[in-house]
Amino acid sequence: MASAAEQLAANLNFGAFQKATELHKRIGFTLLALIIYRLGTYIPIPGIDPIAFSQAFEGQASGILGMFNMFSGGAVERMAIFALNVMPYISASIIVQLLGAVYPPWEKLRKEGGEAGRKTLNQYTRYLTVVLAVFQSFGIAMGLSASQGLVQDPGPFFIATTVVTLTGGTMFLMWLGEQITSRGVGNGISLIIFAGIIAVLPRGIWQMFSMTRTGALSGVGMLLIMGIAIAVVIAIVFMERSQRRLLVQYPKRQQGNRMVGGDTSFLPLKINTAGVIPPIFASSLLLLPTTVMGFLATADLPPWAQWLPGTVGALQHGQPLFMVLYGALIIFFCFFYTSIVFNPDDTAENLRKYGGFLPGIRPGKRTAEYLDYVLTRLTVIGAAYITIVCLLPEALIGFYNAPFYLGGTSILIVVTVTMDTVTQIQSHLLAHQYEGLIKKSKLRGGRGRS
């Protein structure tokens, strides 16, 4: 017999969606916030010569700036107020989470602080976001000022206004993402990155067809890239829905004159517990230093800084050093973020507290060790899957010199965020239907008593 949740899920239809007015408001708010974000990517910072900057950007569009432009939804090529996007916030989140695992006071806040500790760490993340945004925007402003013809009136005033504008844009997007998470549907920060990638995706497809028409890309190469992109989408959907289900049993116990308990349930462990976080974190760490160096490398450099162009060139999209660092960071963050999201000791303690146990495994420490054993092996598979998904299309696209908007990272983010958002919409629909059933049962009960 199907459970109540399964029966509700089977009854989800368009009629149920029409009645969910609260969900309509959440979706409307999310769409409005994303429209505001997209409008901001077309407002340039003061003092920039748009034509000269566009010409300068085309020379580096295939490199790290092109990747940064993809995540920002085209804001970099227009040097808009949202050019930094949410990358400083993501970098700050990485640093705070790393320190939360090794710095004792923050580790105590994370593990024992509860909701108050989480809010404190979030506040630290916001402060650090401001520092990183100021640092990055200052480097960009200095690089723009040092480049000939990009700025109409270079000087201290331009640097100050650029720092304020870009930092303010990042802080606004951080606030907007938090509002989407609390008042809309889905994870706000992930949806902002998702909207940026979707906005530039049609241009990337059009560029690939144009390259095929002009002979810059062979027809076989285009079909190979498209075929791998479709295969990657299928692999992502399959792997993201895959899980290891551990059987959990609850012993029978006597309560009054009757026996209760004896139920069984499952503890689901996802193959990819970290989700889309590892490639986003890895991209952010690579973009943080190379963005500033990329601007400085176009300026007139003193002799002691002549190494900058070579370093930036080695970290360009599709280069061996970039691929190695990117893959290593993805694997690291898969294990690191999984250790933060899932704590085997806490899970084992919760199972013991409620009388649950894994068949053949003693409760307590042995259960925690077994959970860690299973989770580690699942994470190895998940890390390998994410690394292959992100690097294989990137390598092929780099080999064929095609636009990398169809790269593995962008496809992974788009598919994963879409699946998470759809899941949240279904959860809201289920909650709405469940509330409707409760109201109907109360009305029937009241009529029966009358």
Coordinates of C-alpha atoms in Angstrom, one line a residue:
M1 CA 0.0 0.0 0.0
A2 CA 1.3 3.4 -0.9
S3 CA 2.2 5.9 1.8
A4 CA 0.4 9.2 2.3
A5 CA 3.3 11.1 0.8
E6 CA 3.3 8.9 -2.3
Q7 CA -0.4 9.3 -2.7
L8 CA -0.1 13.0 -2.5
A9 CA 2.8 13.0 -5.0
A10 CA 0.7 10.9 -7.4
N11 CA -2.1 13.5 -7.3
L12 CA 0.2 16.5 -8.2
N13 CA -1.2 18.1 -11.4
F14 CA -1.8 21.5 -12.9
G15 CA -5.0 21.9 -10.9
A16 CA -3.0 21.5 -7.7
F17 CA -0.5 24.1 -8.9
Q18 CA -3.3 26.6 -9.7
K19 CA -4.6 26.4 -6.1
A20 CA -1.2 26.9 -4.5
T21 CA -1.4 30.7 -4.2
E22 CA 1.6 30.9 -1.8
L23 CA 3.7 29.1 -4.4
H24 CA 2.6 31.6 -7.1
K25 CA 3.8 34.4 -4.9
R26 CA 7.2 32.7 -4.3
I27 CA 7.7 32.0 -8.0
G28 CA 6.7 35.6 -8.9
F29 CA 9.1 37.0 -6.4
T30 CA 12.0 34.8 -7.7
L31 CA 11.3 35.8 -11.3
L32 CA 11.2 39.5 -10.3
A33 CA 14.5 39.3 -8.4
L34 CA 16.2 37.6 -11.4
I35 CA 14.9 40.2 -13.8
I36 CA 16.3 42.9 -11.5
Y37 CA 19.6 41.1 -11.6
R38 CA 19.6 40.8 -15.4
L39 CA 18.9 44.6 -15.7
G40 CA 21.9 45.3 -13.5
T41 CA 24.2 43.4 -15.8
Y42 CA 23.5 46.1 -18.5
I43 CA 24.4 49.2 -16.4
P44 CA 28.0 50.1 -16.9
I45 CA 30.2 51.5 -14.2
P46 CA 30.9 55.3 -14.5
G47 CA 33.9 56.5 -16.5
I48 CA 34.3 53.5 -18.8
D49 CA 34.6 53.8 -22.6
P50 CA 32.3 50.9 -23.6
I51 CA 33.6 50.6 -27.2
A52 CA 37.2 50.5 -26.2
F53 CA 36.6 48.1 -23.3
S54 CA 34.6 45.8 -25.6
Q55 CA 37.5 45.7 -28.1
A56 CA 39.9 45.0 -25.2
F57 CA 37.7 42.2 -23.8
E58 CA 37.5 40.4 -27.1
G59 CA 41.2 39.7 -27.0
Q60 CA 40.8 37.8 -23.7
A61 CA 37.2 36.4 -24.2
S62 CA 38.5 32.9 -24.6
G63 CA 40.5 32.9 -21.4
I64 CA 39.7 33.3 -17.7
L65 CA 37.8 36.5 -18.2
G66 CA 35.5 34.7 -20.6
M67 CA 34.8 32.2 -17.9
F68 CA 34.2 34.9 -15.4
N69 CA 31.9 36.6 -17.9
M70 CA 29.9 33.4 -18.2
F71 CA 29.3 33.2 -14.5
S72 CA 28.3 36.9 -14.4
G73 CA 25.8 36.7 -17.2
G74 CA 27.8 38.9 -19.6
A75 CA 28.4 41.7 -17.0
V76 CA 32.2 41.6 -17.4
E77 CA 32.2 42.3 -21.1
R78 CA 30.1 45.3 -20.4
M79 CA 31.9 46.1 -17.2
A80 CA 28.6 46.5 -15.5
I81 CA 27.8 47.2 -11.8
F82 CA 27.4 43.4 -11.3
A83 CA 30.7 42.5 -12.9
L84 CA 32.0 40.8 -9.7
N85 CA 28.7 38.9 -9.4
V86 CA 28.5 36.8 -6.2
M87 CA 32.0 35.3 -6.6
P88 CA 33.4 37.3 -3.6
Y89 CA 30.6 36.0 -1.5
I90 CA 31.4 32.4 -2.6
S91 CA 35.1 32.9 -1.9
A92 CA 34.2 34.3 1.6
S93 CA 32.0 31.3 2.2
I94 CA 34.9 29.0 1.3
I95 CA 37.2 30.7 3.7
V96 CA 34.7 30.8 6.6
Q97 CA 33.9 27.1 6.1
L98 CA 37.5 26.2 6.0
L99 CA 38.2 28.1 9.2
G100 CA 35.1 26.6 10.7
A101 CA 36.7 23.2 10.3
V102 CA 40.2 24.1 11.7
Y103 CA 39.8 27.2 13.9
P104 CA 38.5 26.0 17.3
P105 CA 36.2 29.0 18.2
W106 CA 34.5 28.9 14.8
E107 CA 34.3 25.1 14.9
K108 CA 32.5 25.3 18.2
L109 CA 30.1 27.9 16.8
R110 CA 29.4 25.6 13.8
K111 CA 28.9 22.4 15.8
E112 CA 27.4 23.6 19.1
G113 CA 26.1 27.1 18.4
G114 CA 22.9 26.0 16.8
E115 CA 20.9 28.7 14.9
A116 CA 22.7 31.6 16.7
G117 CA 26.1 30.1 15.8
R118 CA 25.0 29.8 12.2
K119 CA 23.9 33.4 12.1
T120 CA 27.2 34.5 13.6
L121 CA 29.2 32.7 10.9
N122 CA 26.9 34.1 8.2
Q123 CA 27.7 37.6 9.5
Y124 CA 31.4 36.9 9.4
T125 CA 30.9 35.7 5.8
R126 CA 29.2 39.0 4.9
Y127 CA 32.1 41.1 6.5
L128 CA 34.7 39.0 4.6
T129 CA 32.7 39.4 1.4
V130 CA 33.0 43.2 1.7
V131 CA 36.8 42.9 2.1
L132 CA 37.2 40.6 -0.9
A133 CA 35.0 42.7 -3.0
V134 CA 36.9 45.8 -2.2
F135 CA 40.2 44.0 -2.9
Q136 CA 39.0 42.7 -6.3
S137 CA 37.3 45.9 -7.4
F138 CA 40.4 47.9 -6.4
G139 CA 42.6 45.6 -8.5
I140 CA 40.2 45.9 -11.5
A141 CA 40.1 49.7 -11.1
M142 CA 43.9 49.9 -11.0
G143 CA 44.2 47.7 -14.1
L144 CA 41.6 49.7 -16.0
S145 CA 43.3 53.0 -15.1
A146 CA 46.7 51.7 -16.2
S147 CA 45.3 50.5 -19.6
Q148 CA 45.4 53.1 -22.4
G149 CA 42.0 54.3 -23.7
L150 CA 39.7 52.2 -21.5
V151 CA 38.9 55.0 -19.0
Q152 CA 37.7 58.4 -20.0
D153 CA 39.2 60.2 -17.0
P154 CA 41.6 57.9 -15.1
G155 CA 42.6 58.9 -11.6
P156 CA 41.8 58.5 -7.9
F157 CA 38.1 59.6 -8.4
F158 CA 37.6 56.8 -11.0
I159 CA 39.2 54.2 -8.7
A160 CA 37.1 55.3 -5.8
T161 CA 33.8 55.2 -7.7
T162 CA 34.7 51.8 -9.3
V163 CA 35.4 50.3 -5.9
V164 CA 32.2 51.6 -4.4
T165 CA 30.1 50.6 -7.4
L166 CA 31.4 47.0 -7.8
T167 CA 31.4 46.3 -4.1
G168 CA 27.9 47.7 -3.8
G169 CA 26.8 45.6 -6.7
T170 CA 28.2 42.4 -5.0
M171 CA 26.6 43.2 -1.7
F172 CA 23.2 43.9 -3.4
L173 CA 23.4 40.5 -5.2
M174 CA 24.3 38.8 -1.9
W175 CA 21.2 40.4 -0.3
L176 CA 19.1 39.6 -3.3
G177 CA 20.1 35.9 -3.2
E178 CA 19.3 35.7 0.5
Q179 CA 15.8 37.2 -0.2
I180 CA 15.2 34.6 -3.0
T181 CA 16.2 31.8 -0.6
S182 CA 13.8 33.0 2.2
R183 CA 10.9 34.5 0.1
G184 CA 11.2 32.7 -3.2
V185 CA 11.9 29.2 -4.6
G186 CA 15.3 27.6 -4.7
N187 CA 18.7 28.7 -3.5
G188 CA 19.2 32.3 -4.3
I189 CA 22.9 32.4 -4.9
S190 CA 22.8 29.3 -7.1
L191 CA 19.8 30.8 -9.1
I192 CA 21.8 34.0 -9.7
I193 CA 24.7 32.0 -11.2
F194 CA 22.2 29.8 -13.1
A195 CA 20.5 32.9 -14.6
G196 CA 23.9 34.3 -15.7
I197 CA 24.8 31.0 -17.5
I198 CA 21.4 30.7 -19.1
A199 CA 21.6 34.3 -20.4
V200 CA 24.8 33.6 -22.3
L201 CA 24.1 30.0 -23.4
P202 CA 22.2 30.9 -26.6
R203 CA 25.1 33.1 -27.7
G204 CA 27.5 30.2 -27.2
I205 CA 25.4 27.9 -29.2
W206 CA 25.1 30.5 -32.0
Q207 CA 28.9 31.0 -32.0
M208 CA 29.4 27.3 -32.4
F209 CA 27.1 27.1 -35.4
S210 CA 28.8 30.2 -36.8
M211 CA 32.2 28.6 -36.4
T212 CA 30.9 25.5 -38.2
R213 CA 29.6 27.6 -41.1
T214 CA 32.9 29.5 -41.5
G215 CA 35.0 26.3 -41.3
A216 CA 36.6 27.2 -38.0
L217 CA 34.9 24.2 -36.4
S218 CA 34.3 21.0 -38.3
G219 CA 30.9 19.4 -38.5
V220 CA 32.2 16.3 -36.8
G221 CA 33.6 18.4 -34.0
M222 CA 30.3 20.2 -33.5
L223 CA 28.3 16.9 -33.4
L224 CA 30.8 15.5 -31.0
I225 CA 30.5 18.5 -28.6
M226 CA 26.7 18.4 -28.8
G227 CA 26.6 14.6 -28.3
I228 CA 28.9 14.8 -25.3
A229 CA 26.8 17.7 -23.9
I230 CA 23.6 15.6 -24.1
A231 CA 25.5 12.6 -22.6
V232 CA 26.7 14.8 -19.7
V233 CA 23.1 16.0 -19.0
I234 CA 21.9 12.4 -18.9
A235 CA 24.8 11.4 -16.6
I236 CA 24.2 14.3 -14.3
V237 CA 20.5 13.5 -13.9
F238 CA 21.2 9.8 -13.3
M239 CA 24.0 10.4 -10.8
E240 CA 22.2 13.2 -8.9
R241 CA 19.2 10.9 -8.4
S242 CA 21.3 7.9 -7.4
Q243 CA 21.6 7.1 -3.7
R244 CA 22.7 4.3 -1.4
R245 CA 19.8 3.4 0.9
L246 CA 20.9 1.9 4.3
L247 CA 18.3 -0.2 6.1
V248 CA 17.4 1.2 9.6
Q249 CA 15.4 -1.0 12.0
Y250 CA 13.5 0.1 15.1
P251 CA 13.0 -2.6 17.8
K252 CA 9.6 -3.4 19.2
R253 CA 8.8 -2.1 22.7
Q254 CA 5.8 -2.4 25.0
Q255 CA 3.8 0.7 25.6
G256 CA 1.0 0.1 28.1
N257 CA -0.9 -2.9 26.9
R258 CA 0.3 -3.0 23.3
M259 CA 3.5 -3.5 21.4
V260 CA 4.8 -0.5 19.3
G261 CA 7.7 -0.1 17.0
G262 CA 9.3 -2.8 15.0
D263 CA 9.3 -0.5 11.9
T264 CA 11.9 -0.2 9.2
S265 CA 13.1 2.8 7.2
F266 CA 16.0 3.8 5.0
L267 CA 18.8 6.3 5.5
P268 CA 19.5 7.7 2.0
L269 CA 23.1 8.6 1.2
K270 CA 23.5 10.5 -2.1
I271 CA 26.5 9.7 -4.4
N272 CA 27.1 13.4 -4.8
T273 CA 26.4 14.8 -1.3
A274 CA 28.2 18.0 -2.1
G275 CA 26.0 18.9 -5.0
V276 CA 27.1 21.7 -7.3
I277 CA 29.2 23.4 -4.6
P278 CA 32.6 21.9 -5.6
P279 CA 32.9 23.2 -9.1
I280 CA 31.5 26.6 -8.0
F281 CA 34.0 26.8 -5.2
A282 CA 36.8 25.7 -7.4
S283 CA 36.0 28.2 -10.2
S284 CA 35.8 30.9 -7.6
L285 CA 39.2 30.2 -6.1
L286 CA 40.7 30.2 -9.6
L287 CA 39.0 33.4 -10.6
L288 CA 39.9 35.3 -7.5
P289 CA 43.6 35.8 -8.2
T290 CA 43.6 35.5 -12.0
T291 CA 40.9 38.1 -12.6
V292 CA 43.0 40.9 -11.1
M293 CA 46.2 39.5 -12.8
G294 CA 44.3 39.4 -16.1
F295 CA 43.6 43.1 -16.0
L296 CA 47.1 44.0 -14.8
A297 CA 48.7 41.8 -17.5
T298 CA 47.2 44.1 -20.2
A299 CA 48.8 47.2 -18.7
D300 CA 52.3 48.6 -19.0
L301 CA 54.1 46.5 -16.4
P302 CA 57.4 47.2 -14.6
P303 CA 60.2 44.7 -15.0
W304 CA 59.6 43.0 -11.7
A305 CA 56.0 42.2 -12.8
Q306 CA 56.8 40.7 -16.2
W307 CA 55.8 37.3 -15.0
L308 CA 52.1 38.2 -14.8
P309 CA 51.3 37.6 -18.5
G310 CA 52.9 34.1 -18.4
T311 CA 51.1 33.1 -15.2
V312 CA 47.7 34.3 -16.6
G313 CA 48.4 32.5 -19.9
A314 CA 49.1 29.2 -18.0
L315 CA 45.8 29.6 -16.1
Q316 CA 43.7 30.2 -19.3
H317 CA 40.7 28.1 -20.0
G318 CA 41.7 24.7 -21.4
Q319 CA 45.4 25.0 -20.5
P320 CA 47.0 22.0 -18.7
L321 CA 47.8 23.9 -15.5
F322 CA 44.2 25.2 -15.3
M323 CA 42.8 21.7 -15.8
V324 CA 45.0 20.1 -13.1
L325 CA 44.3 22.8 -10.5
Y326 CA 40.6 22.8 -11.4
G327 CA 40.3 19.0 -11.1
A328 CA 42.3 19.0 -7.8
L329 CA 40.1 21.7 -6.3
I330 CA 36.9 19.9 -7.3
I331 CA 38.0 16.7 -5.6
F332 CA 39.1 18.5 -2.5
F333 CA 35.8 20.4 -2.1
C334 CA 33.8 17.2 -2.8
F335 CA 35.3 15.7 0.3
F336 CA 35.5 18.9 2.4
Y337 CA 31.9 20.0 1.8
T338 CA 30.6 16.4 2.3
S339 CA 32.2 16.4 5.7
I340 CA 30.4 19.6 6.6
V341 CA 27.0 18.6 5.3
F342 CA 27.0 15.0 6.7
N343 CA 28.4 14.2 10.1
P344 CA 28.5 10.4 10.8
D345 CA 28.9 10.8 14.5
D346 CA 25.8 13.0 14.8
T347 CA 23.8 10.7 12.6
A348 CA 24.8 7.6 14.6
E349 CA 23.9 9.4 17.9
N350 CA 20.5 10.4 16.6
L351 CA 19.8 6.8 15.5
R352 CA 20.8 5.5 18.9
K353 CA 18.7 8.2 20.7
Y354 CA 15.6 7.1 18.8
G355 CA 16.3 3.4 19.1
G356 CA 17.2 2.8 15.5
F357 CA 20.1 0.6 14.4
L358 CA 21.7 -0.7 11.2
P359 CA 21.3 -4.5 11.0
G360 CA 24.6 -6.2 12.0
I361 CA 26.2 -3.0 13.2
R362 CA 26.4 -2.0 16.8
P363 CA 24.9 1.4 17.7
G364 CA 27.1 4.3 18.6
K365 CA 30.8 4.3 17.5
R366 CA 30.6 1.3 15.2
T367 CA 27.6 2.8 13.4
A368 CA 29.5 6.1 12.9
E369 CA 32.5 4.2 11.5
Y370 CA 30.3 2.2 9.1
L371 CA 28.6 5.4 7.9
D372 CA 31.9 7.1 7.4
Y373 CA 33.2 4.0 5.5
V374 CA 30.2 4.0 3.2
L375 CA 30.1 7.8 2.7
T376 CA 33.9 7.9 1.9
R377 CA 33.4 5.4 -0.9
L378 CA 30.4 7.1 -2.2
T379 CA 32.3 10.4 -2.2
V380 CA 35.1 8.9 -4.2
I381 CA 32.6 7.9 -6.9
G382 CA 30.9 11.3 -6.7
A383 CA 34.1 13.3 -6.9
A384 CA 35.3 11.2 -9.9
Y385 CA 31.9 11.8 -11.6
I386 CA 31.9 15.6 -11.0
T387 CA 35.6 15.9 -12.1
I388 CA 35.0 13.9 -15.3
V389 CA 31.8 15.9 -16.1
C390 CA 33.6 19.2 -15.6
L391 CA 36.9 18.4 -17.3
L392 CA 36.0 16.2 -20.3
P393 CA 33.8 18.7 -22.1
E394 CA 36.3 21.5 -21.2
A395 CA 39.2 19.5 -22.7
L396 CA 37.2 18.7 -25.9
I397 CA 36.0 22.3 -26.3
G398 CA 39.6 23.6 -25.7
F399 CA 40.8 21.1 -28.4
Y400 CA 38.3 22.2 -30.9
N401 CA 38.6 25.9 -29.8
A402 CA 34.8 26.2 -29.5
P403 CA 32.9 28.5 -27.1
F404 CA 33.0 27.0 -23.6
Y405 CA 29.4 28.0 -22.6
L406 CA 28.6 24.3 -23.3
G407 CA 31.3 23.2 -20.8
G408 CA 30.8 20.7 -18.1
T409 CA 30.8 23.2 -15.3
S410 CA 28.0 25.3 -16.8
I411 CA 25.9 22.2 -17.7
L412 CA 26.4 20.8 -14.2
I413 CA 25.2 24.0 -12.6
V414 CA 22.2 24.4 -14.9
V415 CA 21.0 20.8 -14.6
T416 CA 21.6 20.6 -10.8
V417 CA 20.0 23.9 -10.0
T418 CA 17.0 23.1 -12.2
M419 CA 16.5 19.8 -10.4
D420 CA 16.8 21.3 -7.0
T421 CA 14.4 24.1 -7.8
V422 CA 11.8 21.7 -9.3
T423 CA 12.1 19.6 -6.1
Q424 CA 11.4 22.6 -4.0
I425 CA 8.4 23.5 -6.1
Q426 CA 7.1 19.9 -5.6
S427 CA 7.7 20.2 -1.9
H428 CA 5.6 23.3 -1.7
L429 CA 2.8 21.6 -3.7
L430 CA 2.9 18.6 -1.4
A431 CA 2.8 20.9 1.7
H432 CA -0.2 22.8 0.2
Q433 CA -2.1 19.6 -0.6
Y434 CA -1.3 18.2 2.9
E435 CA -2.7 21.4 4.5
G436 CA -5.8 21.1 2.3
L437 CA -6.4 17.5 3.5
I438 CA -6.0 18.6 7.2
K439 CA -8.6 21.4 6.7
K440 CA -11.0 19.0 5.0
S441 CA -10.7 16.4 7.8
K442 CA -11.3 19.2 10.4
L443 CA -14.4 20.3 8.6
R444 CA -15.7 16.8 8.4
G445 CA -15.0 16.2 12.1
G446 CA -16.9 19.4 13.0
R447 CA -19.9 18.4 10.9
G448 CA -19.9 15.0 12.5
R449 CA -20.0 16.4 16.0
S450 CA -22.8 18.8 15.1

